[in-house]
PDB file of C-alpha atoms in Angstrom:
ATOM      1  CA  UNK N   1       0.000   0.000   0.000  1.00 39.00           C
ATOM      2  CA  UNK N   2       1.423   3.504  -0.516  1.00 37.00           C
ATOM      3  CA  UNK N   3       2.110   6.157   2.087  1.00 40.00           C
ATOM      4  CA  UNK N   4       0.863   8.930  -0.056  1.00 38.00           C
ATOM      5  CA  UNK N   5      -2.518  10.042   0.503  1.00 40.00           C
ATOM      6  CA  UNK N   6      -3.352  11.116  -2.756  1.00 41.00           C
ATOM      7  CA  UNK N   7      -2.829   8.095  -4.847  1.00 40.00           C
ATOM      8  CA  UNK N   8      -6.290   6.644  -5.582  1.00 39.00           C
ATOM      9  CA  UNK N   9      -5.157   2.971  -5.616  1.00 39.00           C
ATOM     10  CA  UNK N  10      -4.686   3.341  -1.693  1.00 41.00           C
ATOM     11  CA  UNK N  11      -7.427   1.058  -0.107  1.00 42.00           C
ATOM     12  CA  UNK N  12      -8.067   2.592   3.706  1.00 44.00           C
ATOM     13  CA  UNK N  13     -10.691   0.378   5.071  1.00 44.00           C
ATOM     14  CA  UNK N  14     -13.175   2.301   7.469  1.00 46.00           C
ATOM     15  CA  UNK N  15     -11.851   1.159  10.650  1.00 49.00           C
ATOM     16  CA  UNK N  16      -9.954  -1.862  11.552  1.00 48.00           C
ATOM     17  CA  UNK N  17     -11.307  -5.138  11.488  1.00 55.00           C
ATOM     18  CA  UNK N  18     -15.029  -4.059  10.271  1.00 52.00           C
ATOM     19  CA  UNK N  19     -15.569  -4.387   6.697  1.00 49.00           C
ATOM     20  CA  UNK N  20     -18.911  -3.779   4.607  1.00 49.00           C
ATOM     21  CA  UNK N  21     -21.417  -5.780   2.268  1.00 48.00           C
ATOM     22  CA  UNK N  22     -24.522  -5.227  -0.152  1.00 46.00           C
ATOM     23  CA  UNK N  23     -26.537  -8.176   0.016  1.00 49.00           C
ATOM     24  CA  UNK N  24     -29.455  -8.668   1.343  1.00 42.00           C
ATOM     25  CA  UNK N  25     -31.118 -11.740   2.738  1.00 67.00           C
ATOM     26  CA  UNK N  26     -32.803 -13.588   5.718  1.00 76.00           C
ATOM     27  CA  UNK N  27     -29.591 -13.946   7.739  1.00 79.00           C
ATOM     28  CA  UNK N  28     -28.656 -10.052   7.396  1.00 82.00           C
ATOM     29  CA  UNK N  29     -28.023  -8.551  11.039  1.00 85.00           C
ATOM     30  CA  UNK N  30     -29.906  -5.099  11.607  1.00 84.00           C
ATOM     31  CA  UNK N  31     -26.311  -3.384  11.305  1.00 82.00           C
ATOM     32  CA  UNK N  32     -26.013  -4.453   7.857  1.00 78.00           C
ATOM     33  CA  UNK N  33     -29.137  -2.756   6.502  1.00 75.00           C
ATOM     34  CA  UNK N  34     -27.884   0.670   7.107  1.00 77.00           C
ATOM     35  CA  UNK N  35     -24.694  -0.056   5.091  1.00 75.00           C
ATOM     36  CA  UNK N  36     -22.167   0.624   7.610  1.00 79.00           C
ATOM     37  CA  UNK N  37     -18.545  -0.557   8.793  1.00 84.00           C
ATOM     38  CA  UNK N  38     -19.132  -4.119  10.807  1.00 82.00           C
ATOM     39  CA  UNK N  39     -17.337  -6.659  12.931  1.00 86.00           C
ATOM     40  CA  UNK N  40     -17.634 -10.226  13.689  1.00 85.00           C
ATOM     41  CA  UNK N  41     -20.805  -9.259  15.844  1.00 89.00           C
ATOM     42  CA  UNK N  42     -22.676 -10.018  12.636  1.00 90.00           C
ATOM     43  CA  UNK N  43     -21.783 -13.427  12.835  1.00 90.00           C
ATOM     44  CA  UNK N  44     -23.216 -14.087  16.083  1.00 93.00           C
ATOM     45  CA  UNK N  45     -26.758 -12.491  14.915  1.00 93.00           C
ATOM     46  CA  UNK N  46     -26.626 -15.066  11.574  1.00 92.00           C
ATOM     47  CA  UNK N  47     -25.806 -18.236  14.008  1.00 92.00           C
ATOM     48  CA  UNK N  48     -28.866 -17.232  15.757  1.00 94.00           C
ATOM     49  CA  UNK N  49     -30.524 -17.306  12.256  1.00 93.00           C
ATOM     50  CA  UNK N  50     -29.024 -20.552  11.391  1.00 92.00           C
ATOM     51  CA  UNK N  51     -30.737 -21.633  14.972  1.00 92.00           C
ATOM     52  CA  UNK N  52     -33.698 -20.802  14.860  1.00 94.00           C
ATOM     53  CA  UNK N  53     -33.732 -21.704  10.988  1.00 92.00           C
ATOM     54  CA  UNK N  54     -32.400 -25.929  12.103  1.00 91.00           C
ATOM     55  CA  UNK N  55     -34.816 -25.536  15.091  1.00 92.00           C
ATOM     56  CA  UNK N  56     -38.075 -24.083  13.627  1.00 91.00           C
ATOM     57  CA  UNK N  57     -37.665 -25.245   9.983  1.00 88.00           C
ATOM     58  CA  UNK N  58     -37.070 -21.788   8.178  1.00 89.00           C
ATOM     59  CA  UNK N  59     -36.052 -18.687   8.910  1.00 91.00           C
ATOM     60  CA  UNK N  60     -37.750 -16.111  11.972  1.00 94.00           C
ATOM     61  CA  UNK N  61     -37.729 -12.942   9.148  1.00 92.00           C
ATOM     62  CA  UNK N  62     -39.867 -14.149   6.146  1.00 89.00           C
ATOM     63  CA  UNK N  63     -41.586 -11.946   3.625  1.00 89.00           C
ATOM     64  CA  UNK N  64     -42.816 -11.851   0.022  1.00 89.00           C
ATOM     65  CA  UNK N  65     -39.740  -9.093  -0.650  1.00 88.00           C
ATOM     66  CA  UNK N  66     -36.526  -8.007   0.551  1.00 85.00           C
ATOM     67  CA  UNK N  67     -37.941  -4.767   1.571  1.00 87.00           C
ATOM     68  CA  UNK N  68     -40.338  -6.587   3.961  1.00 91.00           C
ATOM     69  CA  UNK N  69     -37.104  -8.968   5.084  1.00 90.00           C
ATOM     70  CA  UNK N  70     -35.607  -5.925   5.866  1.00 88.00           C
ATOM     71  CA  UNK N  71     -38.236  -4.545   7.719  1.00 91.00           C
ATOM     72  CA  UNK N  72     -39.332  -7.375   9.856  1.00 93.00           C
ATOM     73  CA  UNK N  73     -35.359  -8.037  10.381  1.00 91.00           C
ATOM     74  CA  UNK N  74     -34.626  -4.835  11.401  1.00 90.00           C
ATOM     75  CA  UNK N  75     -37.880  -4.042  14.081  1.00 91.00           C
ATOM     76  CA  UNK N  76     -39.824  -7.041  13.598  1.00 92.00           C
ATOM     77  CA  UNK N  77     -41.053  -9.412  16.315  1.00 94.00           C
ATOM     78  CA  UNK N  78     -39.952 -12.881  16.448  1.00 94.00           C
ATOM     79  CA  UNK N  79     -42.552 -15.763  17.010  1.00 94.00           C
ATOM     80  CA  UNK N  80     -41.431 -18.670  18.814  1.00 94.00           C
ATOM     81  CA  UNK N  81     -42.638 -21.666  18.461  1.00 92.00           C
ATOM     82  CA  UNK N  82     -44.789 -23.018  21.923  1.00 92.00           C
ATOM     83  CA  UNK N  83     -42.483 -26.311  22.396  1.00 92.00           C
ATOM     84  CA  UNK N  84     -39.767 -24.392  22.707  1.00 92.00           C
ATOM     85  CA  UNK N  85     -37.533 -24.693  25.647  1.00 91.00           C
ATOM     86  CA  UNK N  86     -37.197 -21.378  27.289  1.00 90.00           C
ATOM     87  CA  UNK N  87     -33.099 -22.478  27.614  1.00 87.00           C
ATOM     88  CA  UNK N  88     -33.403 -22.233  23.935  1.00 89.00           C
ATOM     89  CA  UNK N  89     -35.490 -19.317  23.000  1.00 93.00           C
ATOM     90  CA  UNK N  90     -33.107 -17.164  25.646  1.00 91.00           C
ATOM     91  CA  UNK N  91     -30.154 -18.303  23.673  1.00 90.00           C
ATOM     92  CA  UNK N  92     -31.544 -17.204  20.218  1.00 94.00           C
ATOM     93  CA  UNK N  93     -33.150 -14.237  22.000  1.00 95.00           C
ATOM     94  CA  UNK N  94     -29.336 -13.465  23.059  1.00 94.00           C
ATOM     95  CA  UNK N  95     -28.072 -13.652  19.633  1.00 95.00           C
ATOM     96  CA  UNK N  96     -30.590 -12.285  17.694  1.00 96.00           C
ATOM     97  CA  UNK N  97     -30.406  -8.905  20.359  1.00 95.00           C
ATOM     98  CA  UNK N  98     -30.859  -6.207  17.633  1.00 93.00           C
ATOM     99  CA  UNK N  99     -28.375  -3.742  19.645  1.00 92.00           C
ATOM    100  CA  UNK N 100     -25.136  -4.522  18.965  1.00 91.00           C
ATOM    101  CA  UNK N 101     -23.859  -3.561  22.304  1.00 93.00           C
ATOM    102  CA  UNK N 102     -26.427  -5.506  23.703  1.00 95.00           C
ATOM    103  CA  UNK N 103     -26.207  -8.577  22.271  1.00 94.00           C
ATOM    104  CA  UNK N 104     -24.493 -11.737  23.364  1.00 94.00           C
ATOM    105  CA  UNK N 105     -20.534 -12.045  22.975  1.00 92.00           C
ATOM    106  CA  UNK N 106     -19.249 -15.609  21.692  1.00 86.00           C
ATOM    107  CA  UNK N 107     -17.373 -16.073  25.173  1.00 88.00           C
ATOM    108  CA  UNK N 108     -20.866 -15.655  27.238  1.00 91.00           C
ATOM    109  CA  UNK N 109     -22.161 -17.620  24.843  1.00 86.00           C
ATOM    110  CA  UNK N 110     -20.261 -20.868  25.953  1.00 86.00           C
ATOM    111  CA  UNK N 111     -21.491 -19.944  29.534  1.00 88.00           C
ATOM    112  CA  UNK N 112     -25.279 -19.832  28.806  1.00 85.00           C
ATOM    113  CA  UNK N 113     -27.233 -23.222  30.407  1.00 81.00           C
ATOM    114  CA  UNK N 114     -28.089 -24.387  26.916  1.00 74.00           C
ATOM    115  CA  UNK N 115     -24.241 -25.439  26.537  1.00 78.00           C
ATOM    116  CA  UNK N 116     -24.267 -27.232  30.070  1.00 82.00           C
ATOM    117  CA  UNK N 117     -24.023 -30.603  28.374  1.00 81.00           C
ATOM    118  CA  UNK N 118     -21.525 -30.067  25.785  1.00 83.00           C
ATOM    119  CA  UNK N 119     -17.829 -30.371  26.709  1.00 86.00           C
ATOM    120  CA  UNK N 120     -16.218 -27.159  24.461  1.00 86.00           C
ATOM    121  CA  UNK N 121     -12.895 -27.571  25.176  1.00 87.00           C
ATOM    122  CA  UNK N 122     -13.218 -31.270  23.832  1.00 89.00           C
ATOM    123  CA  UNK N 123     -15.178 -30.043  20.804  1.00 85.00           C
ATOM    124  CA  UNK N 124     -12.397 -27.329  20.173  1.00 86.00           C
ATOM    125  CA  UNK N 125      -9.539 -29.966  19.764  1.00 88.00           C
ATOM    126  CA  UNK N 126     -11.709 -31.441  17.967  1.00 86.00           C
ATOM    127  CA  UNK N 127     -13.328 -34.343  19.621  1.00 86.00           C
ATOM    128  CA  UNK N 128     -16.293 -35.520  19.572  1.00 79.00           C
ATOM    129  CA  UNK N 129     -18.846 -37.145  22.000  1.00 78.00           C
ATOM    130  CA  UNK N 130     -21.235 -39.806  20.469  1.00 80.00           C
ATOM    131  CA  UNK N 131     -24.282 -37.979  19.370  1.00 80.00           C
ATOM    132  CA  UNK N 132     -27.226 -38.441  21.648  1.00 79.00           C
ATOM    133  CA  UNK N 133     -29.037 -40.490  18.691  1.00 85.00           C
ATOM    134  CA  UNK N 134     -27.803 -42.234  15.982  1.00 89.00           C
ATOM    135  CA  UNK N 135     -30.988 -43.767  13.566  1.00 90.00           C
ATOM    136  CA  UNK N 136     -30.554 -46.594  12.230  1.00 92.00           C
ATOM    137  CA  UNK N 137     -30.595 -46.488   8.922  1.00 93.00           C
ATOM    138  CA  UNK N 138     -32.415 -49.417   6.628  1.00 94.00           C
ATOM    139  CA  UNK N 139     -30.514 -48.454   4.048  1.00 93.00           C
ATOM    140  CA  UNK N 140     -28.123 -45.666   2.636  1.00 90.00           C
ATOM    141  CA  UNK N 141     -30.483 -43.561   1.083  1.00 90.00           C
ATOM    142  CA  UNK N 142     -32.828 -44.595   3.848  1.00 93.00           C
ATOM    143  CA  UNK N 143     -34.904 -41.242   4.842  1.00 91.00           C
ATOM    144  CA  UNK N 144     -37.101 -42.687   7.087  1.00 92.00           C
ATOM    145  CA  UNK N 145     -36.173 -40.137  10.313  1.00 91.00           C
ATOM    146  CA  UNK N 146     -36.916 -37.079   7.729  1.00 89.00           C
ATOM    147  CA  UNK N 147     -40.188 -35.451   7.883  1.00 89.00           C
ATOM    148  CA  UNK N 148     -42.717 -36.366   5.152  1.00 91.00           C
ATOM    149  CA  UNK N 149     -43.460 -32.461   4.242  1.00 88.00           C
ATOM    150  CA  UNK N 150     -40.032 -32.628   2.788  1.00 86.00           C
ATOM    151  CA  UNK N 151     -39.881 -36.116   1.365  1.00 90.00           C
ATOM    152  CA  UNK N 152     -43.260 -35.643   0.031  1.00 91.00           C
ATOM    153  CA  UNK N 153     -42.078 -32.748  -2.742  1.00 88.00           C
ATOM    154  CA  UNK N 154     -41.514 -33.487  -6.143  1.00 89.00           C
ATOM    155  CA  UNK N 155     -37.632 -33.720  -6.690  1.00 84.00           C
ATOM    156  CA  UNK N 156     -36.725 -30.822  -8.459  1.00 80.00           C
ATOM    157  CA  UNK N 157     -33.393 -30.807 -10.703  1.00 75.00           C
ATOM    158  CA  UNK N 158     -30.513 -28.156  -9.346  1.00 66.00           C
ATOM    159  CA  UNK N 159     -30.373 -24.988 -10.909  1.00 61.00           C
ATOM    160  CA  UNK N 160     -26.595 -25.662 -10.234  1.00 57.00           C
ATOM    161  CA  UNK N 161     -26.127 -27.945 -13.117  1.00 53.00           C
ATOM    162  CA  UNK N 162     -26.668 -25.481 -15.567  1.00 50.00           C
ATOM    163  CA  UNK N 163     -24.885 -22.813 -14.246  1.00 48.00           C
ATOM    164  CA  UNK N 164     -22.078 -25.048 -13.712  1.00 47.00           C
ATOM    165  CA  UNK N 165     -21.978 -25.972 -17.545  1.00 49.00           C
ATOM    166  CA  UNK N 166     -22.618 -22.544 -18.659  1.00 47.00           C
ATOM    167  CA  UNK N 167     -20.104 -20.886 -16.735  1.00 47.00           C
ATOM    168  CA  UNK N 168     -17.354 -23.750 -16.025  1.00 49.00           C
ATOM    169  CA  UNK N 169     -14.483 -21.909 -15.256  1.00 49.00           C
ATOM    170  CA  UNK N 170     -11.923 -25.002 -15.871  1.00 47.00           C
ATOM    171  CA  UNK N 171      -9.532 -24.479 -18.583  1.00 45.00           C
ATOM    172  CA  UNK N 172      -8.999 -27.437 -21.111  1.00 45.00           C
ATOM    173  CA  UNK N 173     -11.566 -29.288 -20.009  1.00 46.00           C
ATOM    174  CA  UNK N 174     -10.053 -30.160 -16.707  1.00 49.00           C
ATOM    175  CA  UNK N 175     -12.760 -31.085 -14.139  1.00 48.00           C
ATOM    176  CA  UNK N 176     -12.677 -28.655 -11.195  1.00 53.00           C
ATOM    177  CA  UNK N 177     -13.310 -31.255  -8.420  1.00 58.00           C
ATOM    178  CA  UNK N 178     -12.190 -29.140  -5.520  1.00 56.00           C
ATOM    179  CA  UNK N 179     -15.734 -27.729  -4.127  1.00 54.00           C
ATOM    180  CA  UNK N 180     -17.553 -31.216  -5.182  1.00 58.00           C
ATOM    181  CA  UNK N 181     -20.708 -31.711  -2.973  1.00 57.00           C
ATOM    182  CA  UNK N 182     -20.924 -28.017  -2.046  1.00 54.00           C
ATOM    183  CA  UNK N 183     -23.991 -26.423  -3.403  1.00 54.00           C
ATOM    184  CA  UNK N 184     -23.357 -23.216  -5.306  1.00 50.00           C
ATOM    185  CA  UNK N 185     -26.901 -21.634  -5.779  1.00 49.00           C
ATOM    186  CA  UNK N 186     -27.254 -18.056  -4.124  1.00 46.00           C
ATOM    187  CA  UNK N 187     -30.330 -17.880  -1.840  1.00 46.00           C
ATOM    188  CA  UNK N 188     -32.907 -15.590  -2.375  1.00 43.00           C
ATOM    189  CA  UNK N 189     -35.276 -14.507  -0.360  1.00 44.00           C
ATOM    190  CA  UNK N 190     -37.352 -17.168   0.726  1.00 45.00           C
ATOM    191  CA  UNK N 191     -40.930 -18.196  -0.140  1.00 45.00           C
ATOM    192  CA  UNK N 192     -41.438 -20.322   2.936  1.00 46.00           C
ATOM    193  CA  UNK N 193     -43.906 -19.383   5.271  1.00 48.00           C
ATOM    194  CA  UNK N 194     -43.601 -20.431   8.941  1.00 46.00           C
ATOM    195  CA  UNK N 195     -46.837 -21.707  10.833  1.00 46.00           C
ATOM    196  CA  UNK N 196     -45.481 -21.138  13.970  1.00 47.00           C
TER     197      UNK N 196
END
C-alpha cells in the first residue's frame, strides 16, 4: 500500500477489522441494513438465524420481498414456536439482540445453560462425544427419520447444473473437483412461510 494520501489505488478500510457488504437476505443482522462498517458481531446475529432456521424449519424474518425482510429483520417481532424450551429461545433471543452492544458475545455464549451438556474444550480440539441419537438407517439412502413435508415434494433438478456448464471456469476441459458436494446456488429470499 502507498504512504501517499493522494494516490487513488490506496485502499483505507473504514476502521480496523469491520468491513462492509450489499446483500441482502434472511440472515442479514440489523447493522447491515444501514450499510455501515461491521465486525464479527454479525456473525453471532446469523448463528442465531441458522438456529432458529435448524430448530423451527425456516427462517424467523420471512416476507414476500426483501424490503419486507428488511423490515421485519430490522424491528420485527420474532414468534417462537410453543415447544420451545425457554433455555433455547433465551439463547436465540441473546443472539438475535438487535443492539449490537447488547447482544451476546461468543465467550458468554459458551457460559449460557443451553451449553451445560456439551464439553467445548473437547469439541475445540476437535473431539467428539457420540451424538445423543444415531438412527438406524435401513438403508443408505434410507430417509425414514426425515419429515414427510419434505420427502413428500416433487424432486426438483438443481439450478446448479446449468450454471455449472454454462459458466465452467476449468480451462482445457479439466474437471474442477475441488468444491464437489458443495452447493453453489445463491439464496434468495425465501418463499417459505412459517406456521409457527
Amino acid at each position: 500500500m502507498s504512504d501517499r494520501s493522494n494516490d487513488s489505488s490506496t485502499v483505507i478500510p473504514p476502521e480496523p477489522s469491520k468491513t462492509s457488504t450489499f446483500c441482502a437476505y434472511e440472515g442479514m443482522a440489523p447493522k447491515l441494513m444501514r450499510s455501515v462498517p461491521y465486525d464479527h458481531s454479525v456473525n453471532i446475529w446469523a448463528l442465531g438465524i441458522l438456529v432458529f432456521d435448524m430448530l423451527c424449519g425456516g427462517p424467523p424474518f420471512t416476507g414476500d420481498s426483501k424490503e419486507e425482510i428488511r423490515t421485519k429483520i430490522q424491528c420485527g417481532v420474532i414468534k417462537y414456536p410453543k415447544k420451545m424450551s425457554s433455555q433455547c429461545k433465551t439463547g436465540i433471543k441473546a443472539l438475535l439482540t438487535r443492539n449490537v452492544q447488547k447482544r451476546i458475545t461468543l465467550a458468554n455464549l459458551k457460559t449460557m445453560d443451553f451449553f451445560d451438556s456439551i464439553n467445548l474444550e473437547k469439541l475445540e480440539e476437535g473431539k467428539f462425544d457420540s451424538p445423543p441419537f444415531i438412527p438406524e438407517l435401513k438403508s443408505d439412502d434410507d430417509v425414514s427419520h426425515f419429515d414427510t413435508c419434505f420427502t413428500d415434494l416433487p424432486p426438483i433438478e438443481s439450478p446448479c447444473k446449468k450454471v455449472r456448464k454454462d459458466n465452467d471456469c476449468c480451462a482445457d476441459g479439466e474437471v474442477d473437483d475441488a468444491f464437489d458436494g458443495f452447493d453453489r446456488n445463491n439464496r434468495l429470499p425465501s418463499k417459505w412461510k412459517s406456521n409457527i
